[in-house]
CSV table of C-alpha atoms and ligand atoms in Angstrom, one decimal:
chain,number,residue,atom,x,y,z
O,1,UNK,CA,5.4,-1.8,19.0
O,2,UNK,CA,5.5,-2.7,15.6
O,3,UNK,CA,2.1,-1.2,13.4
O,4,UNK,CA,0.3,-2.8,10.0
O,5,UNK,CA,-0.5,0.3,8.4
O,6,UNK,CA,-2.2,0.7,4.5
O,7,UNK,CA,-1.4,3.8,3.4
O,8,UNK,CA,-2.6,4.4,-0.2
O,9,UNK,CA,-4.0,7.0,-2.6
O,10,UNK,CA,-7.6,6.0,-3.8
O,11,UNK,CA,-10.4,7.3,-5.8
O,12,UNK,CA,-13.7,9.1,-4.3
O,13,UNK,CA,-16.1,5.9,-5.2
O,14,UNK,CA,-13.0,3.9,-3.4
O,15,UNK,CA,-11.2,2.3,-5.9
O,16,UNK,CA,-7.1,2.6,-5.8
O,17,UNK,CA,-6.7,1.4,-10.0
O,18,UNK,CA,-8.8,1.4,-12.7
O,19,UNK,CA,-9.8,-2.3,-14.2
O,20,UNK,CA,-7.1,-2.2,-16.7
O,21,UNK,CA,-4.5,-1.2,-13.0
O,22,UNK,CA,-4.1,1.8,-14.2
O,23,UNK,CA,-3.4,5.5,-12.1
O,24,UNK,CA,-3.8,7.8,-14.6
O,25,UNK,CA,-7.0,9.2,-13.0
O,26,UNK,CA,-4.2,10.0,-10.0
O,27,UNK,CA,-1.5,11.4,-12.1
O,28,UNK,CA,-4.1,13.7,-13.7
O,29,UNK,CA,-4.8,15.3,-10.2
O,30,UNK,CA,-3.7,18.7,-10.0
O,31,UNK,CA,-1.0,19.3,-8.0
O,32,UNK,CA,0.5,15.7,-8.4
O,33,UNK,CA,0.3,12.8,-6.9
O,34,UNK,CA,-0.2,12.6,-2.6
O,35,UNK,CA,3.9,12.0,-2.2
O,36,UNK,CA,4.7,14.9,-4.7
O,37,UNK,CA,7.1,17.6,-3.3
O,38,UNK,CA,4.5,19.4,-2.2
O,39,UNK,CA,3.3,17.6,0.0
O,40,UNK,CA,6.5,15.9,1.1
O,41,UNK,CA,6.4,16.5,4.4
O,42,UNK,CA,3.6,14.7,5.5
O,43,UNK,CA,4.9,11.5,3.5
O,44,UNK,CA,8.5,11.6,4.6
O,45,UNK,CA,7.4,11.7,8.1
O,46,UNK,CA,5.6,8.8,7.1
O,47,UNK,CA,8.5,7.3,5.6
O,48,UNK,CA,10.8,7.5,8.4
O,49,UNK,CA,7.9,5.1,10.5
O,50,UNK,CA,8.4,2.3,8.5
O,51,UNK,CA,10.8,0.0,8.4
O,52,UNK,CA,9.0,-2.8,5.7
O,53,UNK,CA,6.6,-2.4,2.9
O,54,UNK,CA,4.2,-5.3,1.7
O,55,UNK,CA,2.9,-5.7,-1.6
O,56,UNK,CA,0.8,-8.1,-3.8
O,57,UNK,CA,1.7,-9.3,-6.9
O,58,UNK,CA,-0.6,-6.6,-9.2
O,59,UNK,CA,1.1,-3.5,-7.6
O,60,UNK,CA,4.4,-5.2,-7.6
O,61,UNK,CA,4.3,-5.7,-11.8
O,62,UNK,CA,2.7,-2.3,-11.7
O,63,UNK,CA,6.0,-0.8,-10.0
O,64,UNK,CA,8.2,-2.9,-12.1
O,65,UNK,CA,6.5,-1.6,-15.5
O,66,UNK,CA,6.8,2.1,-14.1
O,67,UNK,CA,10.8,2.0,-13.4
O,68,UNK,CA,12.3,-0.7,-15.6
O,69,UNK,CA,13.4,-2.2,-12.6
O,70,UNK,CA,14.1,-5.7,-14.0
O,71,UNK,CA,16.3,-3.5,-17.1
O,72,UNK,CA,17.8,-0.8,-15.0
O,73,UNK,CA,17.9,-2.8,-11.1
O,74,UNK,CA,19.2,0.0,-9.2
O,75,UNK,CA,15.4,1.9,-9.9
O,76,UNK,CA,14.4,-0.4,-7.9
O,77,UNK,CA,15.4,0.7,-4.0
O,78,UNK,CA,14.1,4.5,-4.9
O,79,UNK,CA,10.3,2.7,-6.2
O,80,UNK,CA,10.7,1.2,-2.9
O,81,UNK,CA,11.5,4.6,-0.9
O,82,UNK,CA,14.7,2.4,0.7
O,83,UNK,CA,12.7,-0.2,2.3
O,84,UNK,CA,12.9,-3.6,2.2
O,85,UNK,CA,9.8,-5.7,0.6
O,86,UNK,CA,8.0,-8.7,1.0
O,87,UNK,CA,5.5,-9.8,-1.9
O,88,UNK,CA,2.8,-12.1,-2.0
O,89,UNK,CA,2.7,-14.2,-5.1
O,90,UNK,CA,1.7,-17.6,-6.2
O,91,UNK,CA,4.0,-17.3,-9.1
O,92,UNK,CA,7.9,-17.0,-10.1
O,93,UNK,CA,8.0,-13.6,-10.8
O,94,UNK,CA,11.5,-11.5,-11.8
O,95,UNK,CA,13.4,-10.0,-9.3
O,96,UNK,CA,15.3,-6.6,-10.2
O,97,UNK,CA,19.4,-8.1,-9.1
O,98,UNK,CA,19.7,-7.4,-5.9
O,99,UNK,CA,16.8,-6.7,-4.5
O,100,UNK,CA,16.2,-6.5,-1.0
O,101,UNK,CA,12.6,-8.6,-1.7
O,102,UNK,CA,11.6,-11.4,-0.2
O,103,UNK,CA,9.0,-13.3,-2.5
O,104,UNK,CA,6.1,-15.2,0.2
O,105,UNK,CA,2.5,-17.6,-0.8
O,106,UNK,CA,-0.4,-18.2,1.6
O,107,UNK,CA,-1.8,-17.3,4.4
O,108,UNK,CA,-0.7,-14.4,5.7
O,109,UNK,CA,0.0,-15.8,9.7
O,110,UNK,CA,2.4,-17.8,8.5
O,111,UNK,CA,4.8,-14.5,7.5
O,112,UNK,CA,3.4,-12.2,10.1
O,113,UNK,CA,6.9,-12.7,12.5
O,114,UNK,CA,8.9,-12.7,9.6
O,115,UNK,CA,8.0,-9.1,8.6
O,116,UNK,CA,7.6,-7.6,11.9
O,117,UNK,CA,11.3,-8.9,12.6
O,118,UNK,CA,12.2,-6.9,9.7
O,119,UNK,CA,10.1,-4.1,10.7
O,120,UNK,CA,12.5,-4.2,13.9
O,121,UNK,CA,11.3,-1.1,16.1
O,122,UNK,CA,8.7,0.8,13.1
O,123,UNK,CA,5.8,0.2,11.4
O,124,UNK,CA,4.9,-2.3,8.1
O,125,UNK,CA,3.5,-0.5,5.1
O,126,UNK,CA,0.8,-2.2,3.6
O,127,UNK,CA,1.1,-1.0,0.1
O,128,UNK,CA,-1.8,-3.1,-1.5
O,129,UNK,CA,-3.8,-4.1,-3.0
O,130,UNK,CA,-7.0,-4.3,-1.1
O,131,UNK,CA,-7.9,-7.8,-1.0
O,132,UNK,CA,-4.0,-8.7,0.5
O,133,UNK,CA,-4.5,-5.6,3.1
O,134,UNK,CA,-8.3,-7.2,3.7
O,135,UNK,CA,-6.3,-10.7,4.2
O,136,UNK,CA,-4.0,-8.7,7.3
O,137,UNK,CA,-6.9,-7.7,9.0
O,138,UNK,CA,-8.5,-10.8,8.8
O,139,UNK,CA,-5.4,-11.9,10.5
O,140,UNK,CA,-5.4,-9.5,13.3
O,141,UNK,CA,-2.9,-7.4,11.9
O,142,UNK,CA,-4.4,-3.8,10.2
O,143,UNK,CA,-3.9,-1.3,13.1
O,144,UNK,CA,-4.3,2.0,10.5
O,145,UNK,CA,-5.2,3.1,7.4
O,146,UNK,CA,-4.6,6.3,5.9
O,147,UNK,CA,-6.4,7.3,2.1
O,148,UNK,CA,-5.4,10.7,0.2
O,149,UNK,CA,-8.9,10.5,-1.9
O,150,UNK,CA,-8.2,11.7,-4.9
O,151,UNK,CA,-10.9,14.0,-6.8
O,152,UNK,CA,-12.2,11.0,-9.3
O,153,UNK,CA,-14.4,8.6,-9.5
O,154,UNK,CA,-14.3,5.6,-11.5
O,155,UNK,CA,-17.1,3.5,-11.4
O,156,UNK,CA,-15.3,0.3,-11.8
O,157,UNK,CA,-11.6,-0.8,-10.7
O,158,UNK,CA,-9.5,-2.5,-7.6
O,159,UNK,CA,-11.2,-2.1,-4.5
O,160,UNK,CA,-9.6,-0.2,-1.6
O,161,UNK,CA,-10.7,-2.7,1.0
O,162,UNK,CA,-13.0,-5.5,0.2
O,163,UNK,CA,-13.7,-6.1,3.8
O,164,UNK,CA,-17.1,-5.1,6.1
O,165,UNK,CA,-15.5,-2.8,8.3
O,166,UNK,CA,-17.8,-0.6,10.5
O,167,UNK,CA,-17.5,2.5,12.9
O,168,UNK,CA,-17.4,-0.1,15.3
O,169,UNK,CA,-13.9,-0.7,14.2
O,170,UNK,CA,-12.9,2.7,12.5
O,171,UNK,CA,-12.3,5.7,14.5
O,172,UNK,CA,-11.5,8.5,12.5
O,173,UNK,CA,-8.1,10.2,13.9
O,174,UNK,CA,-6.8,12.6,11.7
O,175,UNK,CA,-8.1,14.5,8.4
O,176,UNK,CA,-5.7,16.9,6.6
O,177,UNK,CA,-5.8,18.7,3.3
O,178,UNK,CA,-2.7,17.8,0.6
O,179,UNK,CA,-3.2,20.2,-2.5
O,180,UNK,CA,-6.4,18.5,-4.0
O,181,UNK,CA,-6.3,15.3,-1.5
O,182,UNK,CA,-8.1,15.0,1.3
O,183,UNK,CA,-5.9,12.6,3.8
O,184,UNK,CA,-7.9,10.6,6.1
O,185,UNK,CA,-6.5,8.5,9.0
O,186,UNK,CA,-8.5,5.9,10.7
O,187,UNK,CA,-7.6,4.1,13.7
O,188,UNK,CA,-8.5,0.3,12.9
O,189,UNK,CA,-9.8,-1.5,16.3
O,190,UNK,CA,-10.4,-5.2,16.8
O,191,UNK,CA,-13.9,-7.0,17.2
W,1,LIG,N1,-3.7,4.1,-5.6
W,1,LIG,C1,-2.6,3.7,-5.1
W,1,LIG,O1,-1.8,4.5,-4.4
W,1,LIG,C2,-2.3,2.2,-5.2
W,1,LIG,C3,-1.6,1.6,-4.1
W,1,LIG,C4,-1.4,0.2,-4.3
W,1,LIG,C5,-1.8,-0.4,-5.4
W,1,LIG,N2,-2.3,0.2,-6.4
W,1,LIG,C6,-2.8,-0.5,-7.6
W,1,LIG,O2,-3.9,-1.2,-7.3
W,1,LIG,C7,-4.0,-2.4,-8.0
W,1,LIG,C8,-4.1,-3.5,-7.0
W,1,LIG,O3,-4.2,-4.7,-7.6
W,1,LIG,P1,-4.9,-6.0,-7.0
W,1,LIG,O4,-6.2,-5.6,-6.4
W,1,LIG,O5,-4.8,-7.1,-8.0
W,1,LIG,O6,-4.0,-6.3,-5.7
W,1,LIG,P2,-2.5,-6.8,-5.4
W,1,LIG,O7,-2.5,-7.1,-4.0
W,1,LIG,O8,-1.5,-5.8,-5.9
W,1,LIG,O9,-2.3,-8.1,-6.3
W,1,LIG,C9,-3.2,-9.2,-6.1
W,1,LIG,C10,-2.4,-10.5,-6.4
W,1,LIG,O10,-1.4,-10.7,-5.4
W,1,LIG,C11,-1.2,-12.1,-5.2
W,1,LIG,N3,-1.6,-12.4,-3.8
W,1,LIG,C12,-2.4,-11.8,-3.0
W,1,LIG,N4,-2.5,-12.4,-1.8
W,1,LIG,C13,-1.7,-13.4,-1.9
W,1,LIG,C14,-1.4,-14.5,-1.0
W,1,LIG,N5,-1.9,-14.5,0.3
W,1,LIG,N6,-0.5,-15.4,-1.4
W,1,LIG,C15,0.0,-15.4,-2.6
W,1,LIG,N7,-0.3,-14.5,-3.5
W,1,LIG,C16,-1.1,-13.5,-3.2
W,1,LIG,C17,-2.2,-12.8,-6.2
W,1,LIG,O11,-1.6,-13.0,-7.5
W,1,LIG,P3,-0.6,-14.2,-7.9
W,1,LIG,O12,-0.6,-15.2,-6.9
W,1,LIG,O13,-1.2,-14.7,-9.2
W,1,LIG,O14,0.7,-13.5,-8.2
W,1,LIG,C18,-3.3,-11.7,-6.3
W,1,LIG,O15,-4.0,-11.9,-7.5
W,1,LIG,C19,-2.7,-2.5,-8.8
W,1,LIG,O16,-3.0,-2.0,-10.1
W,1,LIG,C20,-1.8,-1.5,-8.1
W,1,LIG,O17,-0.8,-0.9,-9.0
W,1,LIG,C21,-2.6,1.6,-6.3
């Protein structure tokens, strides 16, 4: 059965982007970045379970400033490891040409069967950010979430999960040491 699963990289004081949404503080880690070939393993097994990613609209413009996308459109499937997308925006944002991205508004319900039926038979990477993962659980759909926690703190930035989550709900599953990241899974159960 299809998972929700947010899988992200995120600061020791929980915060997965500065206030300006920038990573430097991750791209200064030592050893690279959670999905660096190091530690590829892990992430393409990872990979190969999902069959959708989801994104908001910040970490969207983030990727697209990163690769040129919209310049040089065929960046774009690699940013996207291969999958296909769906991204939540209010606005008209560019599309890199052929794209496999399908742009979706509101309330998250309302698109939950469209992405499992692209999911088909794996799981749906939640990308980010935090508030849109916080709006899948409110819906019923957040089954996982796995952090690398970077060595940084930040003080200040884009939340990892702006929800009240207890250990009532979070069952810690797996813990496992990439280079300087710790990588923490947590079963996510329902009230
Ligand atoms: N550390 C990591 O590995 C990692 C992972 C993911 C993201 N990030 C970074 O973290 C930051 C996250 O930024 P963020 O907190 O602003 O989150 P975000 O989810 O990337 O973007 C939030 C925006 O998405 C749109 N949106 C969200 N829910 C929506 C809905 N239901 N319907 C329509 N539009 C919706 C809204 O903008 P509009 O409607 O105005 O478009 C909202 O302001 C980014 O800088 C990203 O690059 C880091």
């Amino acid at each position: 059965m299809t998972r929700f699963v947010f899988n992200t990289a995120a600061t020791l004081d929980g915060f997965l982007a500065d206030t300006d949404h920038s990573l430097s503080w991750l791209f200064a880690v030592e050893g690279g970045t959670p999905d660096a070939p190091e530690h590829a393993d892990p992430f393409a097994a990872f990979l190969a379970s999902i069959g959708v990613t989801v994104l908001g609209s910040s970490t969207y413009e983030w990727l697209l400033r990163e690769t040129s996308a919209l310049e040089k459109p065929e960046a774009w499937p690699d940013a996207m490891s291969g999958k296909p997308a769906f991204l939540f925006t209010s606005r008209d944002l560019p599309v890199p040409a052929g794209a496999d991205l399908t742009v979706v508004s509101g309330d998250v319900r309302d698109h939950l069967d469209a992405i499992r039926s692209r999911a088909g038979d794996l799981d749906v990477w939640l990308m980010g950010g935090g508030d849109l993962v916080g709006q899948f659980d409110d819906a019923g759909a957040l089954d996982e979430v796995q952090v690398s926690v970077a060595p940084a703190t930040l003080g200040a930035g884009q939340p990892l999960l702006p929800r009240r989550l207890g250990p009532d709900r979070l069952h810690l599953t797996d813990v496992d040491r990439r280079g300087q990241f710790a990588h923490l899974t947590y079963a996510v159960g329902r009230d």
